Amino acid sequence: MAKTVRDVMTRDPVALSSDSSVVDAAKAMKDMRIGSVVVMEKDVTDRDITVRAVATGSDPARTKLGDICSHDLAAVRPDQSIEDAMQMMKSHDVKRVVVMSDSKLEGIVSLGDLSRRGEGEDVQEDISRAEPNN
């Protein structure tokens, strides 16, 4: 069974500039079959697009990712334990954490990554009970 974040993370996550549009992010998510893209030192999820852009009536072609991205980024290092990643998800009420080494983006760990390896059931339960964070 995996012991560190490095063992379960998705490497080389899709990253876009904060000047990219919501449409660019949505297309990348569709094309790559992923649920988030990293925006510089921030993160945009499919939920951010839905709640902070589309649901508010913003034009997704003109709305910049920098305007809707999550600013309180949850991050772990590749050498940290899986338990550390799960605790970070719980404490931030998120389903994904970025993996950073120094200031370099190494990957992303999602609840799906953990579930595929038999981890993370308690994280999903905690997040499901949490108040919405948008």
Short mmCIF file of N, CA and C in Angstrom, two decimals:
data_model
loop_
_atom_site.label_atom_id
_atom_site.label_comp_id
_atom_site.label_asym_id
_atom_site.label_seq_id
_atom_site.Cartn_x
_atom_site.Cartn_y
_atom_site.Cartn_z
N MET A 1 0.83 -1.18 0.00
CA MET A 1 0.00 0.00 0.00
C MET A 1 0.89 1.25 0.00
N ALA A 2 0.43 2.28 -0.66
CA ALA A 2 1.19 3.52 -0.79
C ALA A 2 1.40 4.18 0.57
N LYS A 3 2.54 4.81 0.72
CA LYS A 3 2.87 5.45 1.99
C LYS A 3 2.97 6.96 1.89
N THR A 4 3.44 7.47 0.74
CA THR A 4 3.64 8.91 0.62
C THR A 4 2.76 9.48 -0.49
N VAL A 5 2.63 10.79 -0.46
CA VAL A 5 1.88 11.50 -1.49
C VAL A 5 2.44 11.18 -2.87
N ARG A 6 3.76 11.10 -2.98
CA ARG A 6 4.40 10.80 -4.27
C ARG A 6 3.86 9.50 -4.89
N ASP A 7 3.51 8.54 -4.03
CA ASP A 7 3.03 7.24 -4.50
C ASP A 7 1.63 7.30 -5.11
N VAL A 8 0.83 8.29 -4.75
CA VAL A 8 -0.56 8.34 -5.22
C VAL A 8 -0.89 9.54 -6.09
N MET A 9 -0.02 10.52 -6.16
CA MET A 9 -0.35 11.76 -6.85
C MET A 9 -0.42 11.56 -8.36
N THR A 10 -1.21 12.41 -8.99
CA THR A 10 -1.24 12.51 -10.44
C THR A 10 -0.15 13.50 -10.81
N ARG A 11 0.80 13.04 -11.61
CA ARG A 11 1.93 13.89 -11.97
C ARG A 11 1.58 14.83 -13.13
N ASP A 12 2.33 15.91 -13.21
CA ASP A 12 2.19 16.88 -14.29
C ASP A 12 0.75 17.35 -14.50
N PRO A 13 0.15 17.96 -13.49
CA PRO A 13 -1.23 18.44 -13.66
C PRO A 13 -1.28 19.56 -14.70
N VAL A 14 -2.45 19.75 -15.26
CA VAL A 14 -2.66 20.81 -16.24
C VAL A 14 -2.61 22.15 -15.53
N ALA A 15 -1.79 23.06 -16.04
CA ALA A 15 -1.67 24.39 -15.46
C ALA A 15 -1.96 25.43 -16.54
N LEU A 16 -2.72 26.45 -16.18
CA LEU A 16 -3.05 27.55 -17.08
C LEU A 16 -2.72 28.87 -16.40
N SER A 17 -2.56 29.90 -17.19
CA SER A 17 -2.28 31.21 -16.61
C SER A 17 -3.55 31.82 -16.06
N SER A 18 -3.41 32.76 -15.16
CA SER A 18 -4.59 33.41 -14.57
C SER A 18 -5.34 34.25 -15.60
N ASP A 19 -4.70 34.55 -16.73
CA ASP A 19 -5.35 35.30 -17.80
C ASP A 19 -6.17 34.39 -18.73
N SER A 20 -6.03 33.08 -18.58
CA SER A 20 -6.82 32.15 -19.39
C SER A 20 -8.29 32.30 -19.01
N SER A 21 -9.17 31.98 -19.96
CA SER A 21 -10.60 32.13 -19.69
C SER A 21 -11.18 30.88 -19.04
N VAL A 22 -12.35 31.05 -18.51
CA VAL A 22 -13.09 29.92 -17.93
C VAL A 22 -13.33 28.87 -19.01
N VAL A 23 -13.61 29.32 -20.22
CA VAL A 23 -13.82 28.39 -21.34
C VAL A 23 -12.56 27.56 -21.58
N ASP A 24 -11.38 28.20 -21.53
CA ASP A 24 -10.12 27.46 -21.70
C ASP A 24 -9.99 26.36 -20.66
N ALA A 25 -10.32 26.69 -19.42
CA ALA A 25 -10.21 25.70 -18.34
C ALA A 25 -11.22 24.58 -18.53
N ALA A 26 -12.45 24.93 -18.88
CA ALA A 26 -13.49 23.91 -19.07
C ALA A 26 -13.11 22.97 -20.22
N LYS A 27 -12.57 23.53 -21.29
CA LYS A 27 -12.14 22.69 -22.43
C LYS A 27 -10.99 21.77 -22.01
N ALA A 28 -10.04 22.30 -21.26
CA ALA A 28 -8.92 21.47 -20.81
C ALA A 28 -9.42 20.34 -19.91
N MET A 29 -10.36 20.65 -19.02
CA MET A 29 -10.91 19.62 -18.14
C MET A 29 -11.64 18.55 -18.93
N LYS A 30 -12.40 18.98 -19.93
CA LYS A 30 -13.12 18.01 -20.77
C LYS A 30 -12.15 17.16 -21.57
N ASP A 31 -11.20 17.81 -22.23
CA ASP A 31 -10.26 17.10 -23.09
C ASP A 31 -9.38 16.12 -22.30
N MET A 32 -8.96 16.54 -21.12
CA MET A 32 -8.04 15.72 -20.32
C MET A 32 -8.79 14.82 -19.32
N ARG A 33 -10.13 14.98 -19.27
CA ARG A 33 -10.97 14.19 -18.35
C ARG A 33 -10.51 14.34 -16.91
N ILE A 34 -10.38 15.63 -16.50
CA ILE A 34 -9.93 15.96 -15.15
C ILE A 34 -10.93 16.91 -14.50
N GLY A 35 -10.82 17.08 -13.20
CA GLY A 35 -11.75 17.92 -12.47
C GLY A 35 -11.18 19.24 -12.00
N SER A 36 -9.90 19.50 -12.30
CA SER A 36 -9.32 20.78 -11.89
C SER A 36 -8.10 21.10 -12.74
N VAL A 37 -7.81 22.38 -12.80
CA VAL A 37 -6.56 22.85 -13.40
C VAL A 37 -5.91 23.77 -12.39
N VAL A 38 -4.60 23.83 -12.42
CA VAL A 38 -3.88 24.71 -11.50
C VAL A 38 -3.66 26.04 -12.22
N VAL A 39 -3.95 27.11 -11.51
CA VAL A 39 -3.77 28.46 -12.05
C VAL A 39 -2.66 29.10 -11.25
N MET A 40 -1.47 29.17 -11.89
CA MET A 40 -0.31 29.72 -11.21
C MET A 40 -0.18 29.04 -9.85
N GLU A 41 -0.36 29.78 -8.76
CA GLU A 41 -0.25 29.21 -7.43
C GLU A 41 -1.62 28.97 -6.82
N LYS A 42 -2.63 28.90 -7.68
CA LYS A 42 -4.00 28.71 -7.21
C LYS A 42 -4.59 27.50 -7.92
N ASP A 43 -5.86 27.25 -7.69
CA ASP A 43 -6.50 26.07 -8.25
C ASP A 43 -7.91 26.45 -8.69
N VAL A 44 -8.32 25.95 -9.85
CA VAL A 44 -9.69 26.13 -10.31
C VAL A 44 -10.29 24.75 -10.46
N THR A 45 -11.45 24.57 -9.87
CA THR A 45 -12.13 23.29 -9.97
C THR A 45 -13.37 23.43 -10.85
N ASP A 46 -13.92 22.29 -11.22
CA ASP A 46 -15.16 22.32 -11.99
C ASP A 46 -16.26 23.02 -11.19
N ARG A 47 -16.22 22.90 -9.88
CA ARG A 47 -17.20 23.58 -9.03
C ARG A 47 -17.01 25.10 -9.08
N ASP A 48 -15.75 25.58 -9.10
CA ASP A 48 -15.50 27.01 -9.21
C ASP A 48 -16.13 27.56 -10.49
N ILE A 49 -15.95 26.84 -11.58
CA ILE A 49 -16.52 27.28 -12.86
C ILE A 49 -18.03 27.36 -12.76
N THR A 50 -18.63 26.34 -12.19
CA THR A 50 -20.08 26.29 -12.08
C THR A 50 -20.62 27.36 -11.15
N VAL A 51 -20.08 27.45 -9.95
CA VAL A 51 -20.64 28.32 -8.91
C VAL A 51 -20.20 29.78 -9.06
N ARG A 52 -18.94 30.00 -9.40
CA ARG A 52 -18.42 31.38 -9.41
C ARG A 52 -18.46 32.05 -10.78
N ALA A 53 -18.75 31.30 -11.83
CA ALA A 53 -18.80 31.92 -13.17
C ALA A 53 -20.16 31.71 -13.81
N VAL A 54 -20.49 30.49 -14.13
CA VAL A 54 -21.72 30.22 -14.87
C VAL A 54 -22.96 30.60 -14.06
N ALA A 55 -23.04 30.17 -12.81
CA ALA A 55 -24.23 30.42 -11.99
C ALA A 55 -24.43 31.90 -11.69
N THR A 56 -23.38 32.69 -11.77
CA THR A 56 -23.51 34.12 -11.50
C THR A 56 -23.84 34.91 -12.76
N GLY A 57 -23.91 34.21 -13.90
CA GLY A 57 -24.24 34.87 -15.15
C GLY A 57 -23.05 35.48 -15.85
N SER A 58 -21.85 35.23 -15.38
CA SER A 58 -20.65 35.75 -16.04
C SER A 58 -20.47 35.08 -17.39
N ASP A 59 -19.86 35.80 -18.32
CA ASP A 59 -19.56 35.25 -19.63
C ASP A 59 -18.29 34.41 -19.51
N PRO A 60 -18.40 33.08 -19.63
CA PRO A 60 -17.23 32.21 -19.45
C PRO A 60 -16.10 32.49 -20.44
N ALA A 61 -16.42 33.03 -21.58
CA ALA A 61 -15.38 33.33 -22.57
C ALA A 61 -14.57 34.56 -22.17
N ARG A 62 -15.18 35.42 -21.36
CA ARG A 62 -14.49 36.66 -20.95
C ARG A 62 -14.04 36.65 -19.50
N THR A 63 -14.54 35.72 -18.73
CA THR A 63 -14.16 35.64 -17.32
C THR A 63 -12.80 34.98 -17.20
N LYS A 64 -11.90 35.63 -16.52
CA LYS A 64 -10.54 35.11 -16.34
C LYS A 64 -10.48 34.16 -15.15
N LEU A 65 -9.63 33.17 -15.25
CA LEU A 65 -9.48 32.21 -14.17
C LEU A 65 -9.06 32.88 -12.87
N GLY A 66 -8.24 33.91 -12.98
CA GLY A 66 -7.79 34.64 -11.80
C GLY A 66 -8.94 35.25 -11.01
N ASP A 67 -10.09 35.46 -11.69
CA ASP A 67 -11.25 36.05 -11.03
C ASP A 67 -12.10 35.04 -10.25
N ILE A 68 -11.96 33.75 -10.58
CA ILE A 68 -12.83 32.75 -9.94
C ILE A 68 -12.08 31.67 -9.18
N CYS A 69 -10.77 31.64 -9.28
CA CYS A 69 -10.03 30.52 -8.70
C CYS A 69 -10.04 30.57 -7.17
N SER A 70 -9.84 29.40 -6.60
CA SER A 70 -9.74 29.27 -5.15
C SER A 70 -8.42 29.90 -4.71
N HIS A 71 -8.49 30.76 -3.71
CA HIS A 71 -7.28 31.47 -3.29
C HIS A 71 -6.59 30.82 -2.09
N ASP A 72 -7.31 30.06 -1.32
CA ASP A 72 -6.72 29.40 -0.16
C ASP A 72 -6.31 27.99 -0.59
N LEU A 73 -5.17 27.90 -1.21
CA LEU A 73 -4.72 26.66 -1.83
C LEU A 73 -4.22 25.67 -0.78
N ALA A 74 -4.75 24.45 -0.85
CA ALA A 74 -4.31 23.38 0.04
C ALA A 74 -3.17 22.65 -0.66
N ALA A 75 -2.02 22.56 0.00
CA ALA A 75 -0.85 21.96 -0.63
C ALA A 75 -0.10 21.06 0.34
N VAL A 76 0.52 20.04 -0.24
CA VAL A 76 1.38 19.13 0.51
C VAL A 76 2.66 18.91 -0.30
N ARG A 77 3.66 18.34 0.35
CA ARG A 77 4.92 18.00 -0.32
C ARG A 77 4.86 16.53 -0.76
N PRO A 78 5.63 16.15 -1.78
CA PRO A 78 5.59 14.76 -2.24
C PRO A 78 6.04 13.75 -1.20
N ASP A 79 6.89 14.16 -0.26
CA ASP A 79 7.39 13.22 0.74
C ASP A 79 6.49 13.11 1.98
N GLN A 80 5.40 13.88 2.01
CA GLN A 80 4.49 13.78 3.14
C GLN A 80 3.66 12.50 3.03
N SER A 81 3.08 12.11 4.15
CA SER A 81 2.28 10.88 4.18
C SER A 81 0.92 11.10 3.54
N ILE A 82 0.32 9.99 3.14
CA ILE A 82 -1.04 10.04 2.61
C ILE A 82 -1.99 10.58 3.69
N GLU A 83 -1.73 10.22 4.92
CA GLU A 83 -2.55 10.73 6.02
C GLU A 83 -2.49 12.25 6.10
N ASP A 84 -1.30 12.83 5.85
CA ASP A 84 -1.18 14.29 5.83
C ASP A 84 -2.06 14.89 4.74
N ALA A 85 -2.05 14.26 3.56
CA ALA A 85 -2.87 14.75 2.44
C ALA A 85 -4.35 14.67 2.80
N MET A 86 -4.76 13.56 3.41
CA MET A 86 -6.16 13.42 3.80
C MET A 86 -6.55 14.44 4.86
N GLN A 87 -5.66 14.70 5.80
CA GLN A 87 -5.93 15.71 6.82
C GLN A 87 -6.05 17.10 6.20
N MET A 88 -5.21 17.39 5.22
CA MET A 88 -5.28 18.68 4.53
C MET A 88 -6.63 18.82 3.81
N MET A 89 -7.08 17.75 3.15
CA MET A 89 -8.38 17.78 2.50
C MET A 89 -9.49 18.04 3.50
N LYS A 90 -9.43 17.35 4.62
CA LYS A 90 -10.46 17.52 5.65
C LYS A 90 -10.46 18.95 6.19
N SER A 91 -9.29 19.46 6.52
CA SER A 91 -9.22 20.78 7.16
C SER A 91 -9.62 21.91 6.21
N HIS A 92 -9.45 21.70 4.89
CA HIS A 92 -9.84 22.72 3.91
C HIS A 92 -11.18 22.40 3.24
N ASP A 93 -11.79 21.25 3.59
CA ASP A 93 -13.05 20.82 2.97
C ASP A 93 -12.94 20.80 1.44
N VAL A 94 -11.88 20.16 0.94
CA VAL A 94 -11.65 20.07 -0.50
C VAL A 94 -11.43 18.62 -0.90
N LYS A 95 -11.58 18.36 -2.19
CA LYS A 95 -11.39 17.01 -2.72
C LYS A 95 -10.06 16.84 -3.42
N ARG A 96 -9.26 17.90 -3.47
CA ARG A 96 -7.96 17.85 -4.14
C ARG A 96 -6.96 18.72 -3.40
N VAL A 97 -5.72 18.30 -3.38
CA VAL A 97 -4.64 19.14 -2.88
C VAL A 97 -3.52 19.13 -3.91
N VAL A 98 -2.86 20.26 -4.07
CA VAL A 98 -1.72 20.31 -4.99
C VAL A 98 -0.49 19.79 -4.26
N VAL A 99 0.44 19.26 -5.04
CA VAL A 99 1.69 18.74 -4.49
C VAL A 99 2.80 19.65 -4.98
N MET A 100 3.47 20.29 -4.02
CA MET A 100 4.52 21.26 -4.33
C MET A 100 5.83 20.81 -3.72
N SER A 101 6.90 20.99 -4.48
CA SER A 101 8.25 20.76 -3.98
C SER A 101 8.99 22.07 -4.14
N ASP A 102 9.37 22.69 -3.05
CA ASP A 102 9.85 24.07 -3.06
C ASP A 102 8.74 24.91 -3.68
N SER A 103 8.99 25.57 -4.77
CA SER A 103 7.93 26.34 -5.42
C SER A 103 7.52 25.71 -6.75
N LYS A 104 7.89 24.45 -6.96
CA LYS A 104 7.58 23.75 -8.21
C LYS A 104 6.36 22.86 -8.03
N LEU A 105 5.43 22.97 -8.97
CA LEU A 105 4.25 22.13 -8.98
C LEU A 105 4.65 20.72 -9.43
N GLU A 106 4.42 19.74 -8.58
CA GLU A 106 4.78 18.35 -8.86
C GLU A 106 3.58 17.51 -9.28
N GLY A 107 2.41 17.81 -8.71
CA GLY A 107 1.25 16.99 -9.01
C GLY A 107 0.03 17.44 -8.25
N ILE A 108 -0.99 16.59 -8.30
CA ILE A 108 -2.23 16.79 -7.57
C ILE A 108 -2.62 15.45 -6.97
N VAL A 109 -3.16 15.49 -5.76
CA VAL A 109 -3.75 14.30 -5.16
C VAL A 109 -5.23 14.60 -4.99
N SER A 110 -6.06 13.75 -5.57
CA SER A 110 -7.50 13.93 -5.46
C SER A 110 -8.09 12.83 -4.59
N LEU A 111 -9.29 13.07 -4.16
CA LEU A 111 -10.01 12.05 -3.41
C LEU A 111 -10.14 10.79 -4.26
N GLY A 112 -10.31 10.98 -5.58
CA GLY A 112 -10.38 9.83 -6.50
C GLY A 112 -9.09 9.03 -6.51
N ASP A 113 -7.94 9.73 -6.48
CA ASP A 113 -6.64 9.03 -6.44
C ASP A 113 -6.56 8.15 -5.19
N LEU A 114 -7.03 8.68 -4.07
CA LEU A 114 -6.98 7.94 -2.82
C LEU A 114 -7.98 6.79 -2.82
N SER A 115 -9.16 7.03 -3.33
CA SER A 115 -10.19 5.99 -3.35
C SER A 115 -9.78 4.80 -4.21
N ARG A 116 -9.13 5.07 -5.33
CA ARG A 116 -8.66 3.98 -6.20
C ARG A 116 -7.66 3.09 -5.49
N ARG A 117 -7.04 3.61 -4.45
CA ARG A 117 -6.05 2.84 -3.70
C ARG A 117 -6.57 2.39 -2.34
N GLY A 118 -7.90 2.49 -2.17
CA GLY A 118 -8.49 2.02 -0.92
C GLY A 118 -8.35 2.97 0.24
N GLU A 119 -8.06 4.23 -0.02
CA GLU A 119 -7.90 5.24 1.03
C GLU A 119 -8.99 6.28 0.87
N GLY A 120 -9.16 7.12 1.87
CA GLY A 120 -9.94 8.34 1.73
C GLY A 120 -11.43 8.27 1.98
N GLU A 121 -11.98 7.11 2.38
CA GLU A 121 -13.41 7.05 2.61
C GLU A 121 -13.85 8.02 3.70
N ASP A 122 -13.08 8.13 4.77
CA ASP A 122 -13.45 9.04 5.86
C ASP A 122 -13.36 10.50 5.42
N VAL A 123 -12.45 10.80 4.48
CA VAL A 123 -12.35 12.17 3.96
C VAL A 123 -13.63 12.54 3.23
N GLN A 124 -14.11 11.64 2.38
CA GLN A 124 -15.34 11.89 1.63
C GLN A 124 -16.52 12.11 2.58
N GLU A 125 -16.60 11.32 3.62
CA GLU A 125 -17.68 11.49 4.59
C GLU A 125 -17.61 12.85 5.28
N ASP A 126 -16.40 13.26 5.68
CA ASP A 126 -16.22 14.55 6.34
C ASP A 126 -16.56 15.70 5.40
N ILE A 127 -16.10 15.62 4.17
CA ILE A 127 -16.37 16.69 3.20
C ILE A 127 -17.85 16.77 2.88
N SER A 128 -18.51 15.62 2.78
CA SER A 128 -19.94 15.59 2.48
C SER A 128 -20.75 16.24 3.59
N ARG A 129 -20.29 16.15 4.83
CA ARG A 129 -21.01 16.74 5.96
C ARG A 129 -20.70 18.23 6.13
N ALA A 130 -19.63 18.70 5.53
CA ALA A 130 -19.19 20.08 5.73
C ALA A 130 -20.13 21.07 5.02
N GLU A 131 -20.16 22.28 5.53
CA GLU A 131 -20.89 23.35 4.90
C GLU A 131 -20.21 23.70 3.58
N PRO A 132 -20.96 24.14 2.56
CA PRO A 132 -20.34 24.56 1.29
C PRO A 132 -19.32 25.66 1.53
N ASN A 133 -18.20 25.59 0.79
CA ASN A 133 -17.12 26.57 1.00
C ASN A 133 -17.01 27.55 -0.16
N ASN A 134 -18.13 27.90 -0.76
CA ASN A 134 -18.09 28.85 -1.88
C ASN A 134 -18.76 30.15 -1.51
#
